[in-house]
XYZ file of C-alpha atoms in Angstrom:
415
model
C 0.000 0.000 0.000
C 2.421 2.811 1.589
C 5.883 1.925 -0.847
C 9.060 4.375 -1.690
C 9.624 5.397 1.937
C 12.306 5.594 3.876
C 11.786 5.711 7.534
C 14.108 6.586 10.379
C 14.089 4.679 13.833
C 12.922 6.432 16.496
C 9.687 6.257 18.992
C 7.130 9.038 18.564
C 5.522 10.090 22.269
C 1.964 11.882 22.444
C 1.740 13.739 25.446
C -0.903 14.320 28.010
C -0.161 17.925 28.184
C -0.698 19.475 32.067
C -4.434 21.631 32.506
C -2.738 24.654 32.529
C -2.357 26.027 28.832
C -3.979 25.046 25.615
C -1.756 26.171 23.190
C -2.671 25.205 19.597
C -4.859 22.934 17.597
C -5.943 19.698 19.611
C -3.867 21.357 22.222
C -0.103 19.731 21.679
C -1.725 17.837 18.776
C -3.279 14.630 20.195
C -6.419 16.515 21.863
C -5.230 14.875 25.350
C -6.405 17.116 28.431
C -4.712 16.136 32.322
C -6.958 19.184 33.291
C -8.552 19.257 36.913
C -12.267 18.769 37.323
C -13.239 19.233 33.885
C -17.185 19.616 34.089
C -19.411 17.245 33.054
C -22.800 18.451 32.507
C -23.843 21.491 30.649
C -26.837 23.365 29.356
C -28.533 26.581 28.336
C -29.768 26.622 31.495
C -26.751 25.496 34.108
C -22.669 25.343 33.966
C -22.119 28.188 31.682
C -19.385 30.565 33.751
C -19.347 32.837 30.720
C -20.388 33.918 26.808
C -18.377 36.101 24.398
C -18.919 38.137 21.155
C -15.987 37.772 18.489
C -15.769 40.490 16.490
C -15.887 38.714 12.530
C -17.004 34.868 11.985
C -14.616 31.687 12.287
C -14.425 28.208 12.347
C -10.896 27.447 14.431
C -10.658 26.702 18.375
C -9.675 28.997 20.600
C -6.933 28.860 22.512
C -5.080 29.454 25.868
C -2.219 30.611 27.956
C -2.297 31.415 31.793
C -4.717 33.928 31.897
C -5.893 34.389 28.600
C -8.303 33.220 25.512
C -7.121 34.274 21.748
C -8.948 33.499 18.881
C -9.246 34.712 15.453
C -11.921 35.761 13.054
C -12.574 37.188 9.133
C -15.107 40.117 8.359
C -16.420 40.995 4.714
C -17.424 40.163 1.970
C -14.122 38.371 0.640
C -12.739 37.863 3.588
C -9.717 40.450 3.888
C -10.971 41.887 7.187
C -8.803 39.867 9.564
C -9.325 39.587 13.086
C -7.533 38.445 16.150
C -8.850 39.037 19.643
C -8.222 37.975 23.259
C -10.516 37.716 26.174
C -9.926 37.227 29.800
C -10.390 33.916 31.047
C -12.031 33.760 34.166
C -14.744 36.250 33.176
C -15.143 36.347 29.054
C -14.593 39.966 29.322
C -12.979 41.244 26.173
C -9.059 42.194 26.335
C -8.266 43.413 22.797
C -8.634 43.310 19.199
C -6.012 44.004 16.145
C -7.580 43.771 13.020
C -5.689 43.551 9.708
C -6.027 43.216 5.588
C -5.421 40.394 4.247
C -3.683 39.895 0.971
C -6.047 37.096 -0.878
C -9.263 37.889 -0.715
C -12.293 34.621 -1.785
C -15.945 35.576 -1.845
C -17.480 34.513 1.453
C -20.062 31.539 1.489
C -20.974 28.639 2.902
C -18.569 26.906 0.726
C -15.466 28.856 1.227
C -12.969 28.348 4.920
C -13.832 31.348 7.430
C -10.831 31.326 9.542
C -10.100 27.577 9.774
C -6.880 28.198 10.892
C -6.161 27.597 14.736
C -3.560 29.937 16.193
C -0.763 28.758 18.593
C 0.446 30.251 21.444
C 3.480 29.928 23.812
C 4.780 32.126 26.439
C 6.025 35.069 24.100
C 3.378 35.446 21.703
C 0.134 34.174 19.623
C 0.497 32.806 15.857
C -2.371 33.692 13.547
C -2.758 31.862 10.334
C -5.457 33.217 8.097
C -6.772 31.360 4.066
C -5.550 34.791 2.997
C -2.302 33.875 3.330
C -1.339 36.277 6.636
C 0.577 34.917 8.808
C 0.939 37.191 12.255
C 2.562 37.256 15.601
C 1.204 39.239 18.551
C 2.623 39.481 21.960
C -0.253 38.799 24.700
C -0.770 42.394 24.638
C -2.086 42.594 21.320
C 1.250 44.181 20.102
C 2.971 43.014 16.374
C 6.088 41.424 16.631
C 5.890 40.672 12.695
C 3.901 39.892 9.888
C 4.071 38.121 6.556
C 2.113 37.480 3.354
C 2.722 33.812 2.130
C -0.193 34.993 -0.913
C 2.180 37.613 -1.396
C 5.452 35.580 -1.553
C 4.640 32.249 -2.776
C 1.397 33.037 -5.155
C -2.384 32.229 -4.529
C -4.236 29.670 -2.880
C -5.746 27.641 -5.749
C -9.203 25.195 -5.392
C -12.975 25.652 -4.685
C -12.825 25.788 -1.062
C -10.113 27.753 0.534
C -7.194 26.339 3.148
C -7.705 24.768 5.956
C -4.784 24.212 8.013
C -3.681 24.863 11.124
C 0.425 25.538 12.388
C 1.760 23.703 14.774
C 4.513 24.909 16.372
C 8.190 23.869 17.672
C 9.972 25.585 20.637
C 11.630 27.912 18.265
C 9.539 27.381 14.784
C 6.060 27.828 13.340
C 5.310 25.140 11.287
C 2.391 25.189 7.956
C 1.733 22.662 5.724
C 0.246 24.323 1.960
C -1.144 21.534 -0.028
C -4.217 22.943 -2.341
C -4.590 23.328 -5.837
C -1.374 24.607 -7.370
C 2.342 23.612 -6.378
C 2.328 23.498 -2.302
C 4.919 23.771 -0.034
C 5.844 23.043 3.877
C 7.449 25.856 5.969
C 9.074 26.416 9.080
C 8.600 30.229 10.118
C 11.538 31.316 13.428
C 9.095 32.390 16.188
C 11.593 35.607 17.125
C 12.164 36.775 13.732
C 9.361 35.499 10.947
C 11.922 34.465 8.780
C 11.892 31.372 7.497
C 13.907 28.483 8.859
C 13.615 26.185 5.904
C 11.007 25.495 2.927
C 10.184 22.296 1.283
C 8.060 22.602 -1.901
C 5.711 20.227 -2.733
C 3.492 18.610 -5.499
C -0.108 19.994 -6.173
C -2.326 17.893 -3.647
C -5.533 19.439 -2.323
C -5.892 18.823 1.403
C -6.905 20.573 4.655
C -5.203 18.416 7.342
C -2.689 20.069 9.470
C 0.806 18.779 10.442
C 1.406 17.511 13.442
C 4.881 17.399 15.679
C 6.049 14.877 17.742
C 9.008 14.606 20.157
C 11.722 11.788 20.593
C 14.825 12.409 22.855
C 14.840 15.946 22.331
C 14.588 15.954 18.372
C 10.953 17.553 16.895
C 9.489 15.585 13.870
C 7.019 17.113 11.804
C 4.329 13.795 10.737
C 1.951 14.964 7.877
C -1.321 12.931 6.386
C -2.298 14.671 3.492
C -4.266 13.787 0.625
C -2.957 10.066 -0.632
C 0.443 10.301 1.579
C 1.727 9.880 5.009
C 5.203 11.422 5.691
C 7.375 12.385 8.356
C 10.377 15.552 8.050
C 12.808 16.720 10.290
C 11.474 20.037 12.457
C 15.716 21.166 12.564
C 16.179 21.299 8.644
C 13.016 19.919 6.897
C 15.104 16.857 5.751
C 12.557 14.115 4.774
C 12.865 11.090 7.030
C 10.406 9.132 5.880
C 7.571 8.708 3.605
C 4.697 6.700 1.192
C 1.788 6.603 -0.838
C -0.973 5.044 -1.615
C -3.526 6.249 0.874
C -6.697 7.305 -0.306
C -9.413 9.855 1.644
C -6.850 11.332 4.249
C -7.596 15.415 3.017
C -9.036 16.907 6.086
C -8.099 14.478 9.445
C -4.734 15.426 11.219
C -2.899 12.325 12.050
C -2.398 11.184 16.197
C 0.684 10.059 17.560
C 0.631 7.510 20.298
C 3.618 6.161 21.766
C 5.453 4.048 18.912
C 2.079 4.302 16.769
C 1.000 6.794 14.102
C -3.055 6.733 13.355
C -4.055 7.440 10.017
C -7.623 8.793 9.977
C -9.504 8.953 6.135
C -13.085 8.984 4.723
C -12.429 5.627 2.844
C -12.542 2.308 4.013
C -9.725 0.223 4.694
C -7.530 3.278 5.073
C -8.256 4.431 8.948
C -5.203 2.536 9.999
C -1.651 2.624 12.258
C 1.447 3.068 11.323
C 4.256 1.603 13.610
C 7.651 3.842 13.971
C 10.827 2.618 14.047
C 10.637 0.760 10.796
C 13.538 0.873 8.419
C 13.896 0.596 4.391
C 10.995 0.894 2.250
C 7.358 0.919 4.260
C 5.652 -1.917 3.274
C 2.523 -3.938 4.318
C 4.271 -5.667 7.207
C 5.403 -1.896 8.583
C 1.494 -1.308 9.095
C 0.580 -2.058 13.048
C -3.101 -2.655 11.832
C -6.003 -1.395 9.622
C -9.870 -1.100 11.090
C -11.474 -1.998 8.079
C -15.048 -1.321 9.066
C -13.857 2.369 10.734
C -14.612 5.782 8.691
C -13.322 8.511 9.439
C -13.932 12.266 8.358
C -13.861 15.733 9.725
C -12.418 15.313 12.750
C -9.012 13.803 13.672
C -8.543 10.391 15.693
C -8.764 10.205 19.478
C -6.337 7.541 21.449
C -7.307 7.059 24.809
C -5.798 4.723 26.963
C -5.990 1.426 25.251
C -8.932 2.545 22.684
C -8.790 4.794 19.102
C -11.756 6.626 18.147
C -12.922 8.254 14.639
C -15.763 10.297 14.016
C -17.502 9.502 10.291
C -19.718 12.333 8.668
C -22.693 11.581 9.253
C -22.001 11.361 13.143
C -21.534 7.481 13.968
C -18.359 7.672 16.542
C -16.268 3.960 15.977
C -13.966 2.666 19.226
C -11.148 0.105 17.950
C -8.687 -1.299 19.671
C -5.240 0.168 20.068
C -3.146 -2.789 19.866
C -4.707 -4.247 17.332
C -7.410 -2.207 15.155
C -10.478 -4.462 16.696
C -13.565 -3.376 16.571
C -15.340 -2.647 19.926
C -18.219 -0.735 19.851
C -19.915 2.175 17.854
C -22.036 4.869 18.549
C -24.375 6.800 16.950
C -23.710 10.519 18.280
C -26.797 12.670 16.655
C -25.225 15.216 14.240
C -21.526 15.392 12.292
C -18.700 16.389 14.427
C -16.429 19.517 13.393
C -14.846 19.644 16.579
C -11.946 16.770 17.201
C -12.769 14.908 20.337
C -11.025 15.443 23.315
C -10.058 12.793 26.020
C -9.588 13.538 29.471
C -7.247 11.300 31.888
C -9.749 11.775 34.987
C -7.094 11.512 37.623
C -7.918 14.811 38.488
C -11.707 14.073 39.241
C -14.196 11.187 40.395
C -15.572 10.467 36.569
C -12.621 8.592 35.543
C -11.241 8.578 32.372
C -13.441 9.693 29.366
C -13.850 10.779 25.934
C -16.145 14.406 24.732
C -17.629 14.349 21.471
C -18.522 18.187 20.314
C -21.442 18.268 17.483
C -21.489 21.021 14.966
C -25.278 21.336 16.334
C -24.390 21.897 19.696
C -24.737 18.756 21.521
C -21.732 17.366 22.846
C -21.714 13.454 24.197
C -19.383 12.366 26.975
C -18.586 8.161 26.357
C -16.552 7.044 29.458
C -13.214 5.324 28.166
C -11.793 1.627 28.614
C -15.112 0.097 28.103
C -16.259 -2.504 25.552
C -19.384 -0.789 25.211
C -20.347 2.534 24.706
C -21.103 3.898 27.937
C -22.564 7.596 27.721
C -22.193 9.466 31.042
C -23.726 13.276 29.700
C -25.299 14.410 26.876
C -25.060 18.085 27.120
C -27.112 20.816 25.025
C -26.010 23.854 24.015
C -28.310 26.260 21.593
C -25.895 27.836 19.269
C -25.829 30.883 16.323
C -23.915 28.610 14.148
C -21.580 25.577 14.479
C -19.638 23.933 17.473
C -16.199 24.317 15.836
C -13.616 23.725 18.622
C -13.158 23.325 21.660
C -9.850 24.200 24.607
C -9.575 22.427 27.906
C -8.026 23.868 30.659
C -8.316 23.486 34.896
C -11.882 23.558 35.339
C -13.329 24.395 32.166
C -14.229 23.691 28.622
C -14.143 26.651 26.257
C -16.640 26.394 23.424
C -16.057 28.204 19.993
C -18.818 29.020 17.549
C -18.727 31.306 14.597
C -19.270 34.391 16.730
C -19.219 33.334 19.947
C -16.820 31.894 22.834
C -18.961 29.950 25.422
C -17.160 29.117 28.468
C -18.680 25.728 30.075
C -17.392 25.207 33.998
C -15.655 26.910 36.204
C -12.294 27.970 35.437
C -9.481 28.173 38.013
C -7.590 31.391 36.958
């Protein structure tokens, strides 16, 4: 399936990240929360602490760093209106806004990306990545460190839909993946200076995943699904370390790394499978952990919890498979698609134990409990909502909600 790969030997670790920050898509990448006393029942009517306005429309997840939520947004007709805004986290009360033009402008509509693009944050500053082509940094003031025009330097975004990625980020680097309709490229932007760090061009392959990094004795690898390949490049240089092809239906899910496995999420059957590290020559058949050949998934990326995997299809129907070995254990239907990627929570930090939240574009978000061989639902909780449930952040004591023009704040957060 996967052939003309060469693969380096090393073990890829997902990591439970601490319930403090938030700090980019799926938080570190793996949507893992070890945040304290997470709630677990909401509603119109009970557990909301706070609710926001965001200035413009979006579909990316907020996120957060000690004190604060940022988020971005678009405004107009085509889009060029860019917004990024921050809010205070214990209250919802609004901080700032910097607005800017962007270079690339697409006719708004229901078919086009509103600001897909999650930011990241660390302690320094907050990455915004807009389908213009803008790519910004902001201290947590609200002040610009620097600013840059990929439409501008590279050429247009090409296809019927816009981009839909999301950076990921390094200790020093800001990392986006361009794969759409026209010759793409991966980059690796220096946080301090907006310069790039290194560039590796790429064939025309239209996709909306995002990259994903992982971490092995120090060294940063950059794993990629995107749209008939899985591949893996070095964060230092962008050297390729590994690489195949041959999947099919893998455009939109980010991959998951899991201790020595990488899951491979797609829309097609038969191609929702694992991907064990450490192999050597040429990836071949035998190189694949396992495939869950009854398992679809779509919008959102895989969840591994404990000793389960779970997808999301598009028409709502959650799958649990083993992790060891791709078995099927139990589905669920869940009521509505999910945008959102699910998010699973350790529970040593609470009495609910260890369990997995499944956020609805309508609104309703399920809460499965984890290591069961049946689908145990513990809350279904209602929100009603002007627009989608896009993403979600987790931190100590709180869920908070994005939808297009709103941040709802579920809990009670403990800063």
């Amino acid at each position: 399936m996967l052939h003309r790969s060469l693969i380096l030997s090393f073990l890829l670790v997902g990591t439970v990240i601490a319930g403090a920050n938030w700090p980019g898509f799926r938080g570190t990448g793996d949507s893992l929360s070890d945040a304290k006393n997470l709630p677990l029942k909401w509603s119109d009517d009970e557990g909301i602490a706070w609710t926001a306005d965001i200035k413009g429309y979006g579909q990316s997840s907020p996120v957060v760093h000690g004190d604060k939520v940022f988020v971005n947004s678009v405004d107009g007709k085509d889009k060029t209106t860019l917004h990024v805004s921050a809010f205070e986290l214990r209250s919802g009360k609004p901080l700032w806004v910097k607005t800017f033009v962007g270079t690339q402008g697409i006719e708004d509509s229901d078919y086009t990306s509103k600001a897909p693009g999650t930011p990241c944050v660390d302690d320094k500053a907050v990455y915004a990545f807009f389908e213009s082509g803008e790519l910004i940094a902001l201290d947590h003031d609200g002040n610009t460190l620097w600013q840059r025009s990929l439409t501008k330097e590279y050429g247009n975004f090409l296809g019927n839909h816009g981009v839909g990625c999301s950076p990921a980020q390094t200790k020093d680097k800001i990392i986006v993946l361009i794969d759409h309709d026209g010759p793409g490229y991966l980059l690796a932007i220096d946080k301090a200076t907006g310069k790039n760090a290194w560039k590796v061009d790429r064939e025309k392959r239209v996709s909306w995943s995002s990259p994903v990094v992982a971490t092995r004795d120090g060294k940063e690898i950059i794993i990629l699904s995107s749209n008939g390949v899985a591949q893996g490049f070095s964060a230092q240089d962008g050297k390729r370390l590994w690489g195949g092809d041959g999947v099919q239906g893998n455009t939109v899910a980010a991959p998951t790394v899991a201790g020595d496995l990488i899951i491979i999420s797609s829309s097609k059957e038969g191609y929702n499978f694992a991907l064990k590290a450490g192999t050597q020559g040429d990836l071949k058949d035998a190189d694949i952990r396992w495939r869950a050949e009854n398992v679809v998934g779509s919008f959102c990326s895989p969840l591994v919890l404990g000793e389960f995997v779970y997808f999301v299809n598009k028409v709502g129907v959650a799958f649990c498979v083993k992790r060891a070995t791709g078995e099927d254990v139990w589905l669920q239907r869940l009521g509505d698609s999910c945008w959102a990627s699910p998010i699973g929570v350790s529970g040593k930090h609470d009495e609910h134990g260890e369990r997995a939240y499944f956020f609805t574009k309508g609104g309703t978000t399920l809460v499965i409990a984890g290591g069961g061989e049946t689908a145990k639902v513990l809350a279904e909780n209602k929100l009603t909502l002007e627009g989608r449930q896009y993403g979600v952040a987790a931190v100590d004591g709180a869920f908070v909600i994005r939808s297009g023009r709103k941040l709802i704040c579920v809990g009670a957060p403990s800063r």
